[in-house]
PDB file of C-alpha atoms in Angstrom:
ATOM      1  CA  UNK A   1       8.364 -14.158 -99.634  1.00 43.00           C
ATOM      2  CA  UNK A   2       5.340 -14.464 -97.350  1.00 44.00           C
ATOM      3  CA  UNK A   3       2.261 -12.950 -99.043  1.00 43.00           C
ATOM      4  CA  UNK A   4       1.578  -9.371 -97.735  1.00 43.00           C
ATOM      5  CA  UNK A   5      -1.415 -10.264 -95.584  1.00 41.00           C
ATOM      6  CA  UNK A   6       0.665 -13.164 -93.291  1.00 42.00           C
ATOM      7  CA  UNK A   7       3.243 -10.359 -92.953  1.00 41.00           C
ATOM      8  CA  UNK A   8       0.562  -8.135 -91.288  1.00 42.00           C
ATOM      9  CA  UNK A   9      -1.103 -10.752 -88.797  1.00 41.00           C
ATOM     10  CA  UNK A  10      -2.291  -9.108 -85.816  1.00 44.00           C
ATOM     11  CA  UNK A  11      -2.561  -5.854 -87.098  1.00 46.00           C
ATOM     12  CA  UNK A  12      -5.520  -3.765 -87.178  1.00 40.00           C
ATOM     13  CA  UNK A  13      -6.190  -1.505 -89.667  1.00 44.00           C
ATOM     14  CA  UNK A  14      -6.236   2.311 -88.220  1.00 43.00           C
ATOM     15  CA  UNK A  15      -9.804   2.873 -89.304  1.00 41.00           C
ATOM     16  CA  UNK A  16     -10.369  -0.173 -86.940  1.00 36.00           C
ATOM     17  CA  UNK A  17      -8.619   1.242 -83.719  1.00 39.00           C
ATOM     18  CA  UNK A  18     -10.921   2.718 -81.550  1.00 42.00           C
ATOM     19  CA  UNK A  19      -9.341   5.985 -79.181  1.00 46.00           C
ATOM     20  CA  UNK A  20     -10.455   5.343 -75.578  1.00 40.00           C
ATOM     21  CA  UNK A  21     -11.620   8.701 -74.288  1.00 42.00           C
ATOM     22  CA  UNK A  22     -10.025  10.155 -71.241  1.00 40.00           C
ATOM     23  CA  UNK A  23     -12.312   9.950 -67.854  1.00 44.00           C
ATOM     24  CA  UNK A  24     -13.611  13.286 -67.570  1.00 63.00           C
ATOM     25  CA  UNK A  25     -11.961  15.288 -64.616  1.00 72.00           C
ATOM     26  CA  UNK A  26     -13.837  17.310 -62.060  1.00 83.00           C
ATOM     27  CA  UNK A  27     -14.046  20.795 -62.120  1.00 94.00           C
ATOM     28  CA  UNK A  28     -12.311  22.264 -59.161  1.00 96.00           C
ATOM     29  CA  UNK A  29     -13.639  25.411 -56.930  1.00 98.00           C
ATOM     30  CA  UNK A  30     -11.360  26.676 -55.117  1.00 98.00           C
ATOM     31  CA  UNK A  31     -12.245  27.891 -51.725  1.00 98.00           C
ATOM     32  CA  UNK A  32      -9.452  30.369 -49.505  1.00 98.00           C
ATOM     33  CA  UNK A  33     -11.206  30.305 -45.815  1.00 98.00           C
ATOM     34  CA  UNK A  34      -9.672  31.081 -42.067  1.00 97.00           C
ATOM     35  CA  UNK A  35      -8.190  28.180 -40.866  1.00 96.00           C
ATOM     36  CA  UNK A  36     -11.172  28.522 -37.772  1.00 96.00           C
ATOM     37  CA  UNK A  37     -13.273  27.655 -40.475  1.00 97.00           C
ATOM     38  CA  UNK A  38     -11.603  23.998 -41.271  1.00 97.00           C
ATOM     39  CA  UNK A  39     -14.096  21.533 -40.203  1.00 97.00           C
ATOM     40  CA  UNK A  40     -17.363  23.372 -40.834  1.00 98.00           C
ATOM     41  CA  UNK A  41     -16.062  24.059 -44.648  1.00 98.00           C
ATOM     42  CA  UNK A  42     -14.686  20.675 -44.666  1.00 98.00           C
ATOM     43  CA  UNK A  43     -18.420  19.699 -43.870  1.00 98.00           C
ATOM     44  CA  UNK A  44     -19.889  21.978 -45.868  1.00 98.00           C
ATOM     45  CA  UNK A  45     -17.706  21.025 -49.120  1.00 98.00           C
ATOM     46  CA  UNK A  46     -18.964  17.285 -48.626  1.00 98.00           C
ATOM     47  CA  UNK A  47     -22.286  18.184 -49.032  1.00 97.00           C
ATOM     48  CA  UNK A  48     -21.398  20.596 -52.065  1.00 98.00           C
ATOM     49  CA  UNK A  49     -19.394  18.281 -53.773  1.00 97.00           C
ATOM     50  CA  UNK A  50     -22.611  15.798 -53.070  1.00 97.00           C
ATOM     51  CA  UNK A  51     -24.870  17.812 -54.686  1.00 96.00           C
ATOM     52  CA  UNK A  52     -23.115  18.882 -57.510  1.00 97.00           C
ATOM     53  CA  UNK A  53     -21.471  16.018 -59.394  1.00 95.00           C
ATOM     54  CA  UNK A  54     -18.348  16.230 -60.752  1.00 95.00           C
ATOM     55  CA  UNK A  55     -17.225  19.176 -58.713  1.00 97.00           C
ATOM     56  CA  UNK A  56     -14.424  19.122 -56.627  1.00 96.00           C
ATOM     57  CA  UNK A  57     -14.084  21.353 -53.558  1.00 98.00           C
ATOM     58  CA  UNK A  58     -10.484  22.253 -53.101  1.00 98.00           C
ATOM     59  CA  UNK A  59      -9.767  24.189 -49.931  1.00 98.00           C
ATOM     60  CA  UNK A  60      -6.697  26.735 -48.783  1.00 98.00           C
ATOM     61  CA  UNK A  61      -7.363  26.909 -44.948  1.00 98.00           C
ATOM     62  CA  UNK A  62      -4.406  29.956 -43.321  1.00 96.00           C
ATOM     63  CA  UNK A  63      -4.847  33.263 -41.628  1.00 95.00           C
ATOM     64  CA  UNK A  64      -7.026  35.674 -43.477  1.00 96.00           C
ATOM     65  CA  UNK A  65      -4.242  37.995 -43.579  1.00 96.00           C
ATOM     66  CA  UNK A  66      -2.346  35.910 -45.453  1.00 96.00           C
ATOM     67  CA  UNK A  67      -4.783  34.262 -48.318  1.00 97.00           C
ATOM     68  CA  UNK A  68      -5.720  38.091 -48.858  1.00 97.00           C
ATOM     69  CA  UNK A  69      -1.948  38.982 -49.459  1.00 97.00           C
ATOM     70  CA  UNK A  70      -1.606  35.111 -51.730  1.00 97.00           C
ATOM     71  CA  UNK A  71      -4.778  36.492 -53.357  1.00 97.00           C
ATOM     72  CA  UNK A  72      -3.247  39.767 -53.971  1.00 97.00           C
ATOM     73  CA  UNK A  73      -0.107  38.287 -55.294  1.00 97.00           C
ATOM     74  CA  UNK A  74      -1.725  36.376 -58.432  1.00 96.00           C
ATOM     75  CA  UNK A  75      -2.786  32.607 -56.443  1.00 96.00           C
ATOM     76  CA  UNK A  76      -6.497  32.018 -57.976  1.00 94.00           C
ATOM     77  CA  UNK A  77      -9.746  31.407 -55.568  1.00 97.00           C
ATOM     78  CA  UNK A  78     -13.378  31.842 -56.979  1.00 97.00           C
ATOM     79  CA  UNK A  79     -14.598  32.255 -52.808  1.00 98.00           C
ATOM     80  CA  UNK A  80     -12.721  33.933 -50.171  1.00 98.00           C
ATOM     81  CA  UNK A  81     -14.308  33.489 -46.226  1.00 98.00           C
ATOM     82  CA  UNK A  82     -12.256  36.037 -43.825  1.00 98.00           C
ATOM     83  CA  UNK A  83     -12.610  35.745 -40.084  1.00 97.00           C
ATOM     84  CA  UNK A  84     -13.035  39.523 -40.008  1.00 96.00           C
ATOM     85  CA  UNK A  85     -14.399  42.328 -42.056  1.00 96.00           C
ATOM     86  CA  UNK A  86     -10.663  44.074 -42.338  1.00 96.00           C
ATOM     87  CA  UNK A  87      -9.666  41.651 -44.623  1.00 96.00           C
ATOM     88  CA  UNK A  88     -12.729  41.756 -46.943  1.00 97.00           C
ATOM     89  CA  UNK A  89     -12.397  45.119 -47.207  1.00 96.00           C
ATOM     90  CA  UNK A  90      -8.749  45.183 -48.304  1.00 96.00           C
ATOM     91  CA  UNK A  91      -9.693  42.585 -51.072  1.00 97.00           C
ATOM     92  CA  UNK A  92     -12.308  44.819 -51.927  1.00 96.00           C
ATOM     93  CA  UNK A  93      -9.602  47.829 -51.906  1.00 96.00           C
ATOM     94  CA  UNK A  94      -7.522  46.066 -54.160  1.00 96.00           C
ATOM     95  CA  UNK A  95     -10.726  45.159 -56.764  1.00 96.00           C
ATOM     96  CA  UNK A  96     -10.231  40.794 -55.592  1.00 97.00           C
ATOM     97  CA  UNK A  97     -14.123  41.047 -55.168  1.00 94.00           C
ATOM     98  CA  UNK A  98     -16.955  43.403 -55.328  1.00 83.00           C
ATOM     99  CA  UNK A  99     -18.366  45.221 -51.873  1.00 79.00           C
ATOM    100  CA  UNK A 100     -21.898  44.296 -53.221  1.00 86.00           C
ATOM    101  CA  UNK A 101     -21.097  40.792 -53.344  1.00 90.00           C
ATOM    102  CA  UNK A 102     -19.715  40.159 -49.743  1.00 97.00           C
ATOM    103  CA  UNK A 103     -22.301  38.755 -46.896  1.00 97.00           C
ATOM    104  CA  UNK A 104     -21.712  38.354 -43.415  1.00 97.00           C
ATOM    105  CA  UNK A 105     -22.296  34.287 -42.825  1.00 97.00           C
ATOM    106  CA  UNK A 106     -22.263  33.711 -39.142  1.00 96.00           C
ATOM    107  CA  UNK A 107     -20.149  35.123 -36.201  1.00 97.00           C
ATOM    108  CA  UNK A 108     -17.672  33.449 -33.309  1.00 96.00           C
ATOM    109  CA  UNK A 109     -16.608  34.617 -29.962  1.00 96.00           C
ATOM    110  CA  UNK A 110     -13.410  34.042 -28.031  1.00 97.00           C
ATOM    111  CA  UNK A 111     -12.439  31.635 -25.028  1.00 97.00           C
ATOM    112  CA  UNK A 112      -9.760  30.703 -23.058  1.00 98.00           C
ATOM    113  CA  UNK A 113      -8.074  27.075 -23.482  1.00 98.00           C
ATOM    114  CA  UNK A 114      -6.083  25.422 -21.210  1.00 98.00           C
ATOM    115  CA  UNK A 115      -4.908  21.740 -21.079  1.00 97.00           C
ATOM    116  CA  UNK A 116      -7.466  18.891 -19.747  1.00 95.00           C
ATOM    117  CA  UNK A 117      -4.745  18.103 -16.927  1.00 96.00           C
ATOM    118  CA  UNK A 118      -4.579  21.868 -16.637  1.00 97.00           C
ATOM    119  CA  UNK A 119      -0.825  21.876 -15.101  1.00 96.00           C
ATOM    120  CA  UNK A 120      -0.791  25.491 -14.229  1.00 97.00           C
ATOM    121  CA  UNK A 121      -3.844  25.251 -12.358  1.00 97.00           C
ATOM    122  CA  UNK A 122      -5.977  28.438 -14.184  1.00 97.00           C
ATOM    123  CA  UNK A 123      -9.184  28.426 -12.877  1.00 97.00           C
ATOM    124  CA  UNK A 124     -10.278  32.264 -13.876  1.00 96.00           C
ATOM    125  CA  UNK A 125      -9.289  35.355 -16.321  1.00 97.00           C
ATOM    126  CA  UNK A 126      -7.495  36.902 -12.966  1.00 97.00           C
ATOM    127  CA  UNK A 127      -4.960  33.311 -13.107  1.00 97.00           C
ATOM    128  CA  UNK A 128      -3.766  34.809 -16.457  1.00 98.00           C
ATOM    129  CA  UNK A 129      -1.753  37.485 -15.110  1.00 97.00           C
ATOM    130  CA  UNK A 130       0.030  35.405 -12.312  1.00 97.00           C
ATOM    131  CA  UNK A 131       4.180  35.743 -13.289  1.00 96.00           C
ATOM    132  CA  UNK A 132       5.558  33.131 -15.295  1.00 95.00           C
ATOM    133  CA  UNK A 133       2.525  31.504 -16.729  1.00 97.00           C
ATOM    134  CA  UNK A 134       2.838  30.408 -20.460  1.00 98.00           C
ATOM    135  CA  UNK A 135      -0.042  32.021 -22.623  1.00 98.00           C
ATOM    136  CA  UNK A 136      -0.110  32.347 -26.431  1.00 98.00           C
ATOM    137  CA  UNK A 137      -2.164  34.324 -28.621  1.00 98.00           C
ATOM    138  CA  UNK A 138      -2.237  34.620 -32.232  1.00 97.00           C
ATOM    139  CA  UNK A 139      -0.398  37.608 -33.448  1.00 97.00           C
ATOM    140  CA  UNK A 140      -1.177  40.724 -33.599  1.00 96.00           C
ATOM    141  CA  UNK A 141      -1.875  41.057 -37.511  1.00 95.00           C
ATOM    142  CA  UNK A 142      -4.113  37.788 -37.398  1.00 95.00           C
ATOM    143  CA  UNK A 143      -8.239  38.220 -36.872  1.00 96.00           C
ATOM    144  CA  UNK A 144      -8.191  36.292 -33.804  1.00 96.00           C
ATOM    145  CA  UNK A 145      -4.758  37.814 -32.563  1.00 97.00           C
ATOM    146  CA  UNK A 146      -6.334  40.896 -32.881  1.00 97.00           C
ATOM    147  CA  UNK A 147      -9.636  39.966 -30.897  1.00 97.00           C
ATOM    148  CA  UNK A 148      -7.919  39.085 -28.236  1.00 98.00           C
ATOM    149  CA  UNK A 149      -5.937  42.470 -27.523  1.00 98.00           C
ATOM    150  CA  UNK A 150      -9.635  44.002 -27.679  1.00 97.00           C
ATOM    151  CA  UNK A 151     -11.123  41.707 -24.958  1.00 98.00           C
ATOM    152  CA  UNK A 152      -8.163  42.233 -22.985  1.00 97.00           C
ATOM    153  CA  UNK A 153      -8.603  46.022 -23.219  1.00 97.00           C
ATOM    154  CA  UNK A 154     -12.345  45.222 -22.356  1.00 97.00           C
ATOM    155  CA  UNK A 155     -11.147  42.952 -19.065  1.00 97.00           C
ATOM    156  CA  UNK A 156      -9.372  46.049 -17.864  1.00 94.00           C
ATOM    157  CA  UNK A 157     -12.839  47.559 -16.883  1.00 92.00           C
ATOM    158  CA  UNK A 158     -13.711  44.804 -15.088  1.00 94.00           C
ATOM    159  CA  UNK A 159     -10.528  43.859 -13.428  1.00 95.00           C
ATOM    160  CA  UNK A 160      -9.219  47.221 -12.896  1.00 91.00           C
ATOM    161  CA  UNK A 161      -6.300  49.017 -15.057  1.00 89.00           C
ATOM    162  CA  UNK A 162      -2.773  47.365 -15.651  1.00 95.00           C
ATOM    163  CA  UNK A 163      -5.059  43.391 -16.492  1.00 97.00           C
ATOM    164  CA  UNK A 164      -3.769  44.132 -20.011  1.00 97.00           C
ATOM    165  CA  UNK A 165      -0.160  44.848 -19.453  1.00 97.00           C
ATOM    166  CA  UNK A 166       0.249  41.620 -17.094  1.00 97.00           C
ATOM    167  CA  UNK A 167      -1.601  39.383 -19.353  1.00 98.00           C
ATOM    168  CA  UNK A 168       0.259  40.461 -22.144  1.00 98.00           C
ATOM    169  CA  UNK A 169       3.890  40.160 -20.189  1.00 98.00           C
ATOM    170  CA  UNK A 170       2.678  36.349 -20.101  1.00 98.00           C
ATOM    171  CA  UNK A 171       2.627  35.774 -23.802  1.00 98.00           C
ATOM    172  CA  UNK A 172       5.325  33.484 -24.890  1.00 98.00           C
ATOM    173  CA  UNK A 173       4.517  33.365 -28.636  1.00 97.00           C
ATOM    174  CA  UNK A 174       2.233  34.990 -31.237  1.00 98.00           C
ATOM    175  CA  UNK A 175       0.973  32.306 -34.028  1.00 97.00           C
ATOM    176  CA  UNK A 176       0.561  32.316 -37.769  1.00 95.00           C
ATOM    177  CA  UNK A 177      -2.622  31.073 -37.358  1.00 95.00           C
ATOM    178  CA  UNK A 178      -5.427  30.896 -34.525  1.00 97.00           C
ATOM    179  CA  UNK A 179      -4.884  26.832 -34.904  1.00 96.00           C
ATOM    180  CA  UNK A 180      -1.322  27.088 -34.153  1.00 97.00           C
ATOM    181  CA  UNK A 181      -2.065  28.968 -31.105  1.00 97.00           C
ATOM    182  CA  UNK A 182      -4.627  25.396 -30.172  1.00 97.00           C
ATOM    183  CA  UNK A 183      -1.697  23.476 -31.238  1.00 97.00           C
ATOM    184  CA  UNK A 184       0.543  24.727 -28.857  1.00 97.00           C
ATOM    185  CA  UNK A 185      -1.844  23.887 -26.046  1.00 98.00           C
ATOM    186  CA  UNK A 186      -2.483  20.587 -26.812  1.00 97.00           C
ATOM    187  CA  UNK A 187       1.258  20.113 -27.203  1.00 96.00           C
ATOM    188  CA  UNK A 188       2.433  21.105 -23.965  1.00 95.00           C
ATOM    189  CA  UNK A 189       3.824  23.716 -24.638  1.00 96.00           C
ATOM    190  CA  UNK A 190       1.366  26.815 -23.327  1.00 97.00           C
ATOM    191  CA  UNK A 191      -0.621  27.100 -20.325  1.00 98.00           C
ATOM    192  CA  UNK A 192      -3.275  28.753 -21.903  1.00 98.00           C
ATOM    193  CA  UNK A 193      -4.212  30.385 -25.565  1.00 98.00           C
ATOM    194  CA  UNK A 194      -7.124  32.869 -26.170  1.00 98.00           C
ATOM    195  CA  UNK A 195      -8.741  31.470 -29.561  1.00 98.00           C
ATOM    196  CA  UNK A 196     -12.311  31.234 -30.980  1.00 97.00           C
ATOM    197  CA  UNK A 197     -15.325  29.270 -28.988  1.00 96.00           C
ATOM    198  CA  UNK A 198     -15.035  26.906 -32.230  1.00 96.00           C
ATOM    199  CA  UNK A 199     -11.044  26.074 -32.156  1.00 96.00           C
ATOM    200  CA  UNK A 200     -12.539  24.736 -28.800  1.00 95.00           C
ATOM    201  CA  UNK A 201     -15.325  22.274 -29.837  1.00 96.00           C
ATOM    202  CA  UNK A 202     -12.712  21.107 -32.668  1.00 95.00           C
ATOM    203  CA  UNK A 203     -10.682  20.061 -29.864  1.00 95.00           C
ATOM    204  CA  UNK A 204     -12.998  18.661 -27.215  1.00 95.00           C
ATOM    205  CA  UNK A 205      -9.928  17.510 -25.049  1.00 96.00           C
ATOM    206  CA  UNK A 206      -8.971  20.777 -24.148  1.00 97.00           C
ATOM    207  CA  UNK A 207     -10.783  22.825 -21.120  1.00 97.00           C
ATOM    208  CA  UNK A 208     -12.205  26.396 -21.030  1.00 97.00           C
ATOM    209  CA  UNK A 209     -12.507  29.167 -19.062  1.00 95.00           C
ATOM    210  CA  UNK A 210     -15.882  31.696 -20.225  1.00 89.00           C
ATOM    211  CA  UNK A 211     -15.797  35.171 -21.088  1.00 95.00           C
ATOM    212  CA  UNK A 212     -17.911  37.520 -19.566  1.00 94.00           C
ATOM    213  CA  UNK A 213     -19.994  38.453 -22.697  1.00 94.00           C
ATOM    214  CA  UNK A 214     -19.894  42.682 -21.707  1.00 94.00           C
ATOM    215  CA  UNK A 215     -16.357  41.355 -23.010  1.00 96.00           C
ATOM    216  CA  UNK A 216     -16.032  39.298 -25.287  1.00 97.00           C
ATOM    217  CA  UNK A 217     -15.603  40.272 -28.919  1.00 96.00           C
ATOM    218  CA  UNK A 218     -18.202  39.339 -31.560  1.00 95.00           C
ATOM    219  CA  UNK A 219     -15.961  37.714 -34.751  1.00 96.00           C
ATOM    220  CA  UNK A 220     -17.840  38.625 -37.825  1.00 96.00           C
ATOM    221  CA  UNK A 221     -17.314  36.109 -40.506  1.00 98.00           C
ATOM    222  CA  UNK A 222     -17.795  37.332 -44.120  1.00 98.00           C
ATOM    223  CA  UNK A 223     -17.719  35.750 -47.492  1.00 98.00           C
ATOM    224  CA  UNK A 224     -17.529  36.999 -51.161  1.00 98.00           C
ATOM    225  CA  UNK A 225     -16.972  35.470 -54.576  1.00 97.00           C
ATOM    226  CA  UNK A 226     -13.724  36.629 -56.312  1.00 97.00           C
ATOM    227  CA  UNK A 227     -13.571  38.971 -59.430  1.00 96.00           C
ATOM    228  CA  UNK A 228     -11.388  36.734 -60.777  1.00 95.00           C
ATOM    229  CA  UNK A 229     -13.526  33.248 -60.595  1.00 96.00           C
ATOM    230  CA  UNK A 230     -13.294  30.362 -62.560  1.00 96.00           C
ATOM    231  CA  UNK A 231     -16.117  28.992 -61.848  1.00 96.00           C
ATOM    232  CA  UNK A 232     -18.315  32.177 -60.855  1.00 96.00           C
ATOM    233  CA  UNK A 233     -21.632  30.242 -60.743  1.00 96.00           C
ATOM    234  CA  UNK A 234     -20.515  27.512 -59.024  1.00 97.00           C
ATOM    235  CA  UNK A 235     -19.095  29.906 -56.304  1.00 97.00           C
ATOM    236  CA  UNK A 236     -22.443  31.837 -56.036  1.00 96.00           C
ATOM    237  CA  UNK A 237     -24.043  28.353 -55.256  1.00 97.00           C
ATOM    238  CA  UNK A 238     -21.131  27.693 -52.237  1.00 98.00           C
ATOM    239  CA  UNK A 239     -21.706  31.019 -50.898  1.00 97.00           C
ATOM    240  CA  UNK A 240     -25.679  30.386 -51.212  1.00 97.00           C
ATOM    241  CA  UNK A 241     -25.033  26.993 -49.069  1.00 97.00           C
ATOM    242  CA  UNK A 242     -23.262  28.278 -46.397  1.00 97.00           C
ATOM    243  CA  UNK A 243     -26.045  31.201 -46.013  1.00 97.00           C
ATOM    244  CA  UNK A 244     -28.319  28.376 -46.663  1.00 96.00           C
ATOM    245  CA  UNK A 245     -30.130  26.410 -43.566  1.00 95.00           C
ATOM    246  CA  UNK A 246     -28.121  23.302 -43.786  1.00 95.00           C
ATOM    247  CA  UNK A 247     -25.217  25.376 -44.005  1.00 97.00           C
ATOM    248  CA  UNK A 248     -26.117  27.494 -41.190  1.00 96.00           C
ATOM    249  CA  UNK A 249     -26.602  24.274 -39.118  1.00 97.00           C
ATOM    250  CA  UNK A 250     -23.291  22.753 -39.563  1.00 97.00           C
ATOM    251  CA  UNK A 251     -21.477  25.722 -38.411  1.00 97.00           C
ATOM    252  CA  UNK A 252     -23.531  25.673 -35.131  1.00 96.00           C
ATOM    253  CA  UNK A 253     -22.704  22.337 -34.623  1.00 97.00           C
ATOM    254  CA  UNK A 254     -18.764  23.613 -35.073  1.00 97.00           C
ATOM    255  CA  UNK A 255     -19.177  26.087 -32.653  1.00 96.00           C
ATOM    256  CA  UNK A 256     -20.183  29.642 -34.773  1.00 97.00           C
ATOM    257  CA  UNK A 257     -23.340  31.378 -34.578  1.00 94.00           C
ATOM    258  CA  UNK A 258     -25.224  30.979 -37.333  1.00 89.00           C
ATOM    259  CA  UNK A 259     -26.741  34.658 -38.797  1.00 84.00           C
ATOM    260  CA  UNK A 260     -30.399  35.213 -39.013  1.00 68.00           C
TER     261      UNK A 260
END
């Protein structure tokens, strides 16, 4: 019989074995925003993440309608960024923040998009209502869907009753989301879309028509940290950037006008 210690060659005793810890994983804030807000948050998440080591900036980009009804059905946020005050305030109804905590962080406007080869040859609002010309908006329940049925109300004082109703008989399809409604322009597959002045600087291929600013709508943005936060000061310190000066300048270089 081999002697006990030639049995156990190669063995280390257990006191000897030294546990490798596991690598450390970021913490994770979770951001629900409009989906107008994509590349500016995108931005602005970069330079959060930058300053704050070890945090990761996850980001759920959809219609504000819907991230306040997945908010209100149990899915978990710490900041929530609507593209319109309606939507705060029903997450405030339903106690997903608190109305002292929400701030208005910059405003948008609307514009009409077309394709660069611009097929249907739409030179002005009045080219909307010609027969058989392929416009979509966003839907009606969406922020920007919304926006657009006011300006067209609006239009009808300055291009005389019945704009609305012809415009409207043009619509081919009402989007999920404002970006859909881009989408389907660059596609092919609309003449025209009414969406924010920012959908159109995040697609710089696309031409536009301007709105006469008596008008156009003013989209106002707000933002709030969730009652429900995980990470409730690391929230506060996203909100603070995006009110902040360098957060305020990368959403004017996306388009949005920064508040004051």
């Amino acid at each position: 019989m081999q002697p006990r210690a030639d049995r156990h060659r190669g063995r280390l005793p257990a006191a000897w074995l030294v546990r490798t810890p596991a690598p450390d994983r970021p913490t994770a804030l979770v951001v629900f925003a409009a989906v107008s807000l994509t590349e500016a948050f995108d931005d602005i998440g970069a330079a959060f993440a930058a300053q704050h080591p070890g945090v990761r900036v996850v980001f759920n980009f959809g219609g504000s309608q819907n991230l306040r009804t997945q908010l209100e059905q149990g899915a978990t946020a710490d900041v929530f960024a609507a593209a319109n005050l309606a939507e705060m305030d029903r997450a405030v109804a339903a106690s997903l923040v608190t109305s002292g905590s929400v701030r208005i962080f910059m405003t948008n406007q609307l514009v009409v998009i077309v394709p660069a080869a611009n097929p249907a040859q739409i030179h002005s609002l009045t080219d909307l209502t010609r027969p058989g010309l392929k416009l979509v908006l966003a839907a009606p329940e969406v922020p920007a869907g919304q926006y657009a049925r006011v300006l067209l109300r609006n239009l009808d004082a300055i291009f005389g009753a019945g704009y609305e109703a012809q415009v409207l008989a043009n619509v081919v399809s009402n989007e999920d989301n404002v970006r859909q409604a881009v989408a389907k322009v660059q596609l092919g597959e609309a003449d025209a879309a009414i969406v924010y002045a920012s959908d159109a600087v995040a697609a710089p291929t696309l031409r536009t028509l301007a709105i006469p600013a008596s008008a156009n709508v003013v989209a106002r943005y707000p933002i709030a940290v969730l009652s429900a936060a995980a990470q409730p000061d690391l929230a506060t310190a996203f909100v603070q950037m995006v009110l902040a000066p360098d957060g305020q300048a990368i959403l004017r270089k996306w388009g949005f006008t920064p508040v004051d």
